[in-house]
Each structure stands twice: as C-alpha cells, then as structure tokens.
PDB file of C-alpha atoms and ligand atoms in Angstrom:
ATOM      1  CA  MET J1260       9.451  18.172  -6.363  1.00 73.00           C
ATOM      2  CA  THR J1261       5.694  17.748  -6.104  1.00 90.00           C
ATOM      3  CA  ILE J1262       3.915  16.869  -2.887  1.00 96.00           C
ATOM      4  CA  GLU J1263       1.883  13.763  -3.702  1.00 98.00           C
ATOM      5  CA  ARG J1264      -0.323  11.263  -1.905  1.00 98.00           C
ATOM      6  CA  THR J1265      -0.283   7.527  -2.442  1.00 98.00           C
ATOM      7  CA  LEU J1266      -2.203   4.549  -1.094  1.00 98.00           C
ATOM      8  CA  SER J1267      -0.256   1.839   0.709  1.00 99.00           C
ATOM      9  CA  ILE J1268      -1.559  -1.520   1.957  1.00 99.00           C
ATOM     10  CA  ILE J1269       0.419  -3.752   4.289  1.00 99.00           C
ATOM     11  CA  LYS J1270      -0.914  -7.163   3.236  1.00 98.00           C
ATOM     12  CA  PRO J1271      -2.035 -10.067   5.490  1.00 98.00           C
ATOM     13  CA  ASP J1272       1.385 -11.803   5.371  1.00 98.00           C
ATOM     14  CA  ALA J1273       3.279  -8.760   6.674  1.00 98.00           C
ATOM     15  CA  VAL J1274       0.594  -7.950   9.275  1.00 98.00           C
ATOM     16  CA  ALA J1275       0.847 -11.577  10.521  1.00 98.00           C
ATOM     17  CA  LYS J1276       4.665 -11.267  10.689  1.00 98.00           C
ATOM     18  CA  ASN J1277       4.240  -8.318  13.083  1.00 98.00           C
ATOM     19  CA  VAL J1278       6.291  -5.899  10.969  1.00 98.00           C
ATOM     20  CA  ILE J1279       3.831  -2.987  10.641  1.00 98.00           C
ATOM     21  CA  GLY J1280       6.086  -0.806  12.785  1.00 98.00           C
ATOM     22  CA  GLN J1281       9.234  -1.684  10.846  1.00 98.00           C
ATOM     23  CA  ILE J1282       7.492  -0.817   7.578  1.00 98.00           C
ATOM     24  CA  TYR J1283       6.116   2.445   9.012  1.00 98.00           C
ATOM     25  CA  SER J1284       9.684   3.383  10.070  1.00 98.00           C
ATOM     26  CA  ARG J1285      10.820   2.988   6.479  1.00 98.00           C
ATOM     27  CA  PHE J1286       8.103   5.393   5.307  1.00 98.00           C
ATOM     28  CA  GLU J1287       8.997   7.927   7.988  1.00 98.00           C
ATOM     29  CA  ASN J1288      12.752   7.648   7.457  1.00 98.00           C
ATOM     30  CA  ALA J1289      12.177   8.337   3.749  1.00 98.00           C
ATOM     31  CA  GLY J1290      10.240  11.519   4.587  1.00 97.00           C
ATOM     32  CA  LEU J1291       6.774  10.119   3.892  1.00 98.00           C
ATOM     33  CA  LYS J1292       4.065  11.123   6.353  1.00 97.00           C
ATOM     34  CA  ILE J1293       1.219   8.788   7.314  1.00 98.00           C
ATOM     35  CA  ILE J1294      -1.830  11.041   6.939  1.00 98.00           C
ATOM     36  CA  ALA J1295      -4.593   8.390   7.222  1.00 98.00           C
ATOM     37  CA  ALA J1296      -4.564   4.826   8.520  1.00 98.00           C
ATOM     38  CA  ASN J1297      -7.023   2.022   9.163  1.00 98.00           C
ATOM     39  CA  MET J1298      -6.714  -1.679   9.968  1.00 98.00           C
ATOM     40  CA  ALA J1299      -9.417  -3.675   8.211  1.00 98.00           C
ATOM     41  CA  TYR J1300     -10.471  -6.993   6.768  1.00 97.00           C
ATOM     42  CA  LEU J1301     -11.495  -6.731   3.119  1.00 97.00           C
ATOM     43  CA  SER J1302     -14.689  -8.486   2.117  1.00 98.00           C
ATOM     44  CA  ARG J1303     -14.400 -10.629  -1.010  1.00 98.00           C
ATOM     45  CA  SER J1304     -16.512  -8.150  -2.967  1.00 98.00           C
ATOM     46  CA  ASP J1305     -14.413  -5.144  -1.846  1.00 98.00           C
ATOM     47  CA  ALA J1306     -11.192  -7.013  -2.727  1.00 98.00           C
ATOM     48  CA  GLU J1307     -12.623  -7.755  -6.187  1.00 98.00           C
ATOM     49  CA  LYS J1308     -13.623  -4.105  -6.624  1.00 98.00           C
ATOM     50  CA  PHE J1309     -10.249  -2.786  -5.447  1.00 98.00           C
ATOM     51  CA  TYR J1310      -8.315  -5.040  -7.850  1.00 98.00           C
ATOM     52  CA  VAL J1311     -10.846  -4.837 -10.724  1.00 97.00           C
ATOM     53  CA  ILE J1312      -8.064  -3.753 -13.107  1.00 96.00           C
ATOM     54  CA  HIS J1313      -6.585  -7.273 -12.756  1.00 98.00           C
ATOM     55  CA  LYS J1314      -9.873  -9.150 -13.154  1.00 98.00           C
ATOM     56  CA  ASN J1315      -8.851 -10.825 -16.429  1.00 98.00           C
ATOM     57  CA  GLN J1316      -5.397 -11.829 -15.190  1.00 98.00           C
ATOM     58  CA  PRO J1317      -4.696 -15.496 -14.454  1.00 98.00           C
ATOM     59  CA  PHE J1318      -3.542 -14.554 -10.934  1.00 98.00           C
ATOM     60  CA  PHE J1319      -6.778 -12.686 -10.039  1.00 98.00           C
ATOM     61  CA  LYS J1320      -8.443 -15.528  -8.098  1.00 98.00           C
ATOM     62  CA  ASP J1321      -5.327 -16.248  -5.999  1.00 98.00           C
ATOM     63  CA  LEU J1322      -4.828 -12.522  -5.390  1.00 98.00           C
ATOM     64  CA  ILE J1323      -8.364 -12.139  -4.019  1.00 98.00           C
ATOM     65  CA  GLU J1324      -8.102 -15.293  -1.846  1.00 98.00           C
ATOM     66  CA  PHE J1325      -4.855 -13.964  -0.391  1.00 98.00           C
ATOM     67  CA  MET J1326      -6.092 -10.437   0.307  1.00 98.00           C
ATOM     68  CA  ILE J1327      -9.028 -11.703   2.406  1.00 98.00           C
ATOM     69  CA  LEU J1328      -6.953 -14.091   4.545  1.00 98.00           C
ATOM     70  CA  GLY J1329      -6.403 -11.637   7.382  1.00 98.00           C
ATOM     71  CA  PRO J1330      -6.451  -7.997   8.383  1.00 98.00           C
ATOM     72  CA  LEU J1331      -4.687  -5.365   6.287  1.00 98.00           C
ATOM     73  CA  MET J1332      -3.067  -2.138   7.415  1.00 98.00           C
ATOM     74  CA  ILE J1333      -4.139   0.546   4.964  1.00 98.00           C
ATOM     75  CA  GLN J1334      -2.594   4.018   4.882  1.00 98.00           C
ATOM     76  CA  VAL J1335      -2.240   7.188   2.857  1.00 98.00           C
ATOM     77  CA  LEU J1336       1.320   8.487   2.550  1.00 98.00           C
ATOM     78  CA  GLU J1337       2.106  12.108   1.712  1.00 98.00           C
ATOM     79  CA  GLY J1338       5.383  13.686   0.689  1.00 97.00           C
ATOM     80  CA  ASP J1339       7.697  14.788  -2.123  1.00 97.00           C
ATOM     81  CA  ASP J1340       7.395  12.398  -5.042  1.00 97.00           C
ATOM     82  CA  ALA J1341       5.442  10.026  -2.749  1.00 98.00           C
ATOM     83  CA  ILE J1342       4.255   7.604  -5.459  1.00 98.00           C
ATOM     84  CA  ALA J1343       7.680   6.793  -6.941  1.00 98.00           C
ATOM     85  CA  LYS J1344       9.399   7.034  -3.549  1.00 98.00           C
ATOM     86  CA  ASN J1345       7.017   4.495  -2.043  1.00 98.00           C
ATOM     87  CA  ARG J1346       7.502   2.150  -5.003  1.00 98.00           C
ATOM     88  CA  ARG J1347      11.292   2.356  -4.560  1.00 98.00           C
ATOM     89  CA  LEU J1348      10.874   1.483  -0.865  1.00 98.00           C
ATOM     90  CA  MET J1349       8.625  -1.495  -1.771  1.00 98.00           C
ATOM     91  CA  GLY J1350      10.885  -2.995  -4.461  1.00 98.00           C
ATOM     92  CA  ALA J1351       9.818  -5.184  -7.394  1.00 98.00           C
ATOM     93  CA  THR J1352       6.402  -6.912  -7.294  1.00 98.00           C
ATOM     94  CA  ASP J1353       8.159 -10.292  -7.228  1.00 98.00           C
ATOM     95  CA  PRO J1354      10.260 -10.339  -4.037  1.00 98.00           C
ATOM     96  CA  LYS J1355      12.786 -12.636  -5.722  1.00 98.00           C
ATOM     97  CA  LYS J1356      13.543  -9.758  -8.108  1.00 98.00           C
ATOM     98  CA  ALA J1357      13.369  -7.004  -5.467  1.00 98.00           C
ATOM     99  CA  GLU J1358      16.530  -5.079  -4.619  1.00 98.00           C
ATOM    100  CA  THR J1359      18.197  -5.851  -1.293  1.00 97.00           C
ATOM    101  CA  GLY J1360      16.967  -3.559   1.459  1.00 97.00           C
ATOM    102  CA  THR J1361      13.500  -3.052  -0.031  1.00 98.00           C
ATOM    103  CA  ILE J1362      10.347  -3.995   1.892  1.00 98.00           C
ATOM    104  CA  ARG J1363       9.509  -6.906  -0.401  1.00 98.00           C
ATOM    105  CA  ALA J1364      13.078  -8.268  -0.404  1.00 98.00           C
ATOM    106  CA  ASP J1365      13.150  -8.150   3.400  1.00 98.00           C
ATOM    107  CA  PHE J1366       9.617  -9.236   4.348  1.00 98.00           C
ATOM    108  CA  ALA J1367       8.003 -11.075   1.401  1.00 98.00           C
ATOM    109  CA  VAL J1368       8.263 -14.656   0.178  1.00 96.00           C
ATOM    110  CA  SER J1369       6.390 -14.835  -3.137  1.00 98.00           C
ATOM    111  CA  ILE J1370       4.668 -12.714  -5.776  1.00 98.00           C
ATOM    112  CA  ASP J1371       1.321 -13.560  -4.124  1.00 96.00           C
ATOM    113  CA  ALA J1372       2.442 -13.015  -0.530  1.00 98.00           C
ATOM    114  CA  ASN J1373       4.417  -9.889  -1.402  1.00 98.00           C
ATOM    115  CA  ALA J1374       3.896  -7.917   1.828  1.00 98.00           C
ATOM    116  CA  ILE J1375       2.745  -4.599   0.433  1.00 98.00           C
ATOM    117  CA  HIS J1376       0.800  -2.749  -2.248  1.00 98.00           C
ATOM    118  CA  GLY J1377       1.380   0.823  -3.421  1.00 98.00           C
ATOM    119  CA  SER J1378      -0.355   2.969  -6.058  1.00 98.00           C
ATOM    120  CA  ASP J1379       1.467   3.098  -9.390  1.00 98.00           C
ATOM    121  CA  SER J1380       0.372   6.504 -10.775  1.00 98.00           C
ATOM    122  CA  GLN J1381      -1.305   9.766  -9.708  1.00 98.00           C
ATOM    123  CA  GLU J1382      -4.589   8.651 -11.248  1.00 98.00           C
ATOM    124  CA  THR J1383      -4.510   5.251  -9.512  1.00 98.00           C
ATOM    125  CA  ALA J1384      -3.508   6.894  -6.225  1.00 98.00           C
ATOM    126  CA  ALA J1385      -6.541   9.219  -6.313  1.00 98.00           C
ATOM    127  CA  THR J1386      -8.914   6.324  -7.069  1.00 98.00           C
ATOM    128  CA  GLU J1387      -7.363   3.987  -4.481  1.00 98.00           C
ATOM    129  CA  ILE J1388      -7.300   6.625  -1.712  1.00 98.00           C
ATOM    130  CA  ALA J1389     -10.960   7.475  -2.353  1.00 98.00           C
ATOM    131  CA  PHE J1390     -11.819   3.747  -2.242  1.00 98.00           C
ATOM    132  CA  PHE J1391     -10.757   3.519   1.421  1.00 98.00           C
ATOM    133  CA  PHE J1392     -10.806   7.033   2.882  1.00 98.00           C
ATOM    134  CA  PRO J1393     -13.318   9.872   2.643  1.00 96.00           C
ATOM    135  CA  GLU J1394     -11.383  13.165   2.339  1.00 94.00           C
ATOM    136  CA  ILE J1395     -12.507  14.162   5.844  1.00 94.00           C
ATOM    137  CA  ASN J1396     -10.417  11.289   7.275  1.00 95.00           C
ATOM    138  CA  VAL J1397      -7.222  12.266   5.434  1.00 95.00           C
ATOM    139  CA  TYR J1398      -5.150  14.641   7.554  1.00 95.00           C
ATOM    140  CA  SER J1399      -2.717  16.475   5.287  1.00 92.00           C
ATOM    141  CA  GLN J1400       0.498  17.518   7.042  1.00 89.00           C
ATOM    142  CA  ARG J1401       1.822  19.598   4.163  1.00 86.00           C
ATOM    143  CA  ASN J1402       1.524  22.869   6.085  1.00 83.00           C
ATOM    144  CA  VAL J1403       2.832  21.461   9.373  1.00 83.00           C
ATOM    145  CA  SER J1404       6.612  21.487   9.842  1.00 81.00           C
ATOM    146  CA  SER J1405       8.359  19.661  12.687  1.00 77.00           C
ATOM    147  CA  GLY J1406       9.467  23.110  13.942  1.00 81.00           C
ATOM    148  CA  THR J1407       5.846  23.806  14.893  1.00 79.00           C
ATOM    149  CA  PHE J1408       6.071  21.575  17.977  1.00 83.00           C
TER     150      PHE J1408
HETATM  151  P1  CMP D2615       0.048  -5.578  -5.992  1.00 90.78           P
HETATM  152  O1  CMP D2615       1.032  -4.462  -6.078  1.00 90.78           O
HETATM  153  O2  CMP D2615      -0.846  -5.612  -4.814  1.00 90.78           O
HETATM  154  O3  CMP D2615      -0.850  -5.579  -7.319  1.00 90.78           O
HETATM  155  C1  CMP D2615      -1.480  -6.737  -7.816  1.00 90.78           C
HETATM  156  C2  CMP D2615      -0.970  -7.986  -7.164  1.00 90.78           C
HETATM  157  O4  CMP D2615      -1.162  -9.195  -7.889  1.00 90.78           O
HETATM  158  C3  CMP D2615       0.536  -7.897  -7.006  1.00 90.78           C
HETATM  159  O5  CMP D2615       0.879  -6.951  -6.034  1.00 90.78           O
HETATM  160  C4  CMP D2615       0.890  -9.346  -6.681  1.00 90.78           C
HETATM  161  O6  CMP D2615       0.764  -9.634  -5.291  1.00 90.78           O
HETATM  162  C5  CMP D2615      -0.193 -10.140  -7.417  1.00 90.78           C
HETATM  163  N1  CMP D2615       0.360 -10.897  -8.541  1.00 90.78           N
HETATM  164  C6  CMP D2615       0.398 -12.238  -8.634  1.00 90.78           C
HETATM  165  N2  CMP D2615       0.971 -12.619  -9.776  1.00 90.78           N
HETATM  166  C7  CMP D2615       1.309 -11.491 -10.449  1.00 90.78           C
HETATM  167  C8  CMP D2615       1.943 -11.238 -11.702  1.00 90.78           C
HETATM  168  N3  CMP D2615       2.347 -12.209 -12.512  1.00 90.78           N
HETATM  169  N4  CMP D2615       2.157  -9.941 -12.062  1.00 90.78           N
HETATM  170  C9  CMP D2615       1.731  -8.918 -11.269  1.00 90.78           C
HETATM  171  N5  CMP D2615       1.116  -9.124 -10.068  1.00 90.78           N
HETATM  172  C10 CMP D2615       0.912 -10.388  -9.657  1.00 90.78           C
END
C-alpha cells in the first residue's frame, strides 16, 4: 500500500444540506486523515481554472454556475491508497448510478448537484492540492500514530 494524498471538495449542495460532519466521518472511518481544510467560495474565474480540463464539455457552463452557488468545504485527505479509496467512498459521478451506501448515493440528487469531488489520479491530485493549499498549510500525519497521544 502507498500513502497518498487526494483533494476532496464537498460541493455547495452538500454544504447546504449540513452533512459536512457525516461526510468527514466516512473519511475517518475509512482510515483517511484530513490533513488540510478550508471553507471557501470559489470565484467564477477560479472555478473555471480548477475545472479547465472540462472546458470543452457541454456541461462546463452548468458545472461552473453550480460550483459558485455557495461555499465549498475543501480538504486534503491522506492515507493508504487515498485516491482510489476516496473515489470508492464517493461512488459514481452520477448519483443515480452510485452504489448504495456511497456519499453520492446518500447525499446527491443529480450529476450536477453530486455532493462531492475527488481527484482521479496521482497527477491530478498533486495539481488540485497545489491549486488550493500551499505545502506549508498541509499537515501530514503519516508519522503520527494514534498511540502517540
Ligand atoms: P466532478 O467529480 O466534480 O468533476 C466534474 C463534474 O462535472 C462532475 O463531478 C459532475 O458534477 C459534472 N458533470 C456534469 N455532467 C457530467 C457528465 N456528463 N460527465 C461527467 N461529469 C459531469
């Protein structure tokens, strides 16, 4: 197993539903540590930069309008196999296709309002983490075991 980091965003729909804590519990129960966190509104230009990879997709405009509707909860997760583990916890992009018990199946209503974003590869994770967090604000816990306290 490799210790990885991944970027996670709780989107405006899930923040408005008041389920940040329930989603954080799922990360923690799966062994993922929250090593950076920030609540923020995205400006339109930052949303367009963050999702630039999708800029030619037909859903790009709706995606940007949705992501600037309200505050986001943005975090870095660290742990064994964190990228794939987080994607399993999230479930399929379209909540109608997401497995029962996943975050999107439980908290999302549509492919646009799909509750959560997570990096899809090591390369994307590095870029997405750097987009939101300077390294000095990322507090690795890899050398801290619960037996320390
Ligand atoms: P996310 O994981 O944040 O990455 C891009 C987002 O675009 C995705 O979640 C969805 O919310 C949104 N989206 C809307 N339509 C589609 C689509 N057909 N395929 C992929 N993503 C889509």
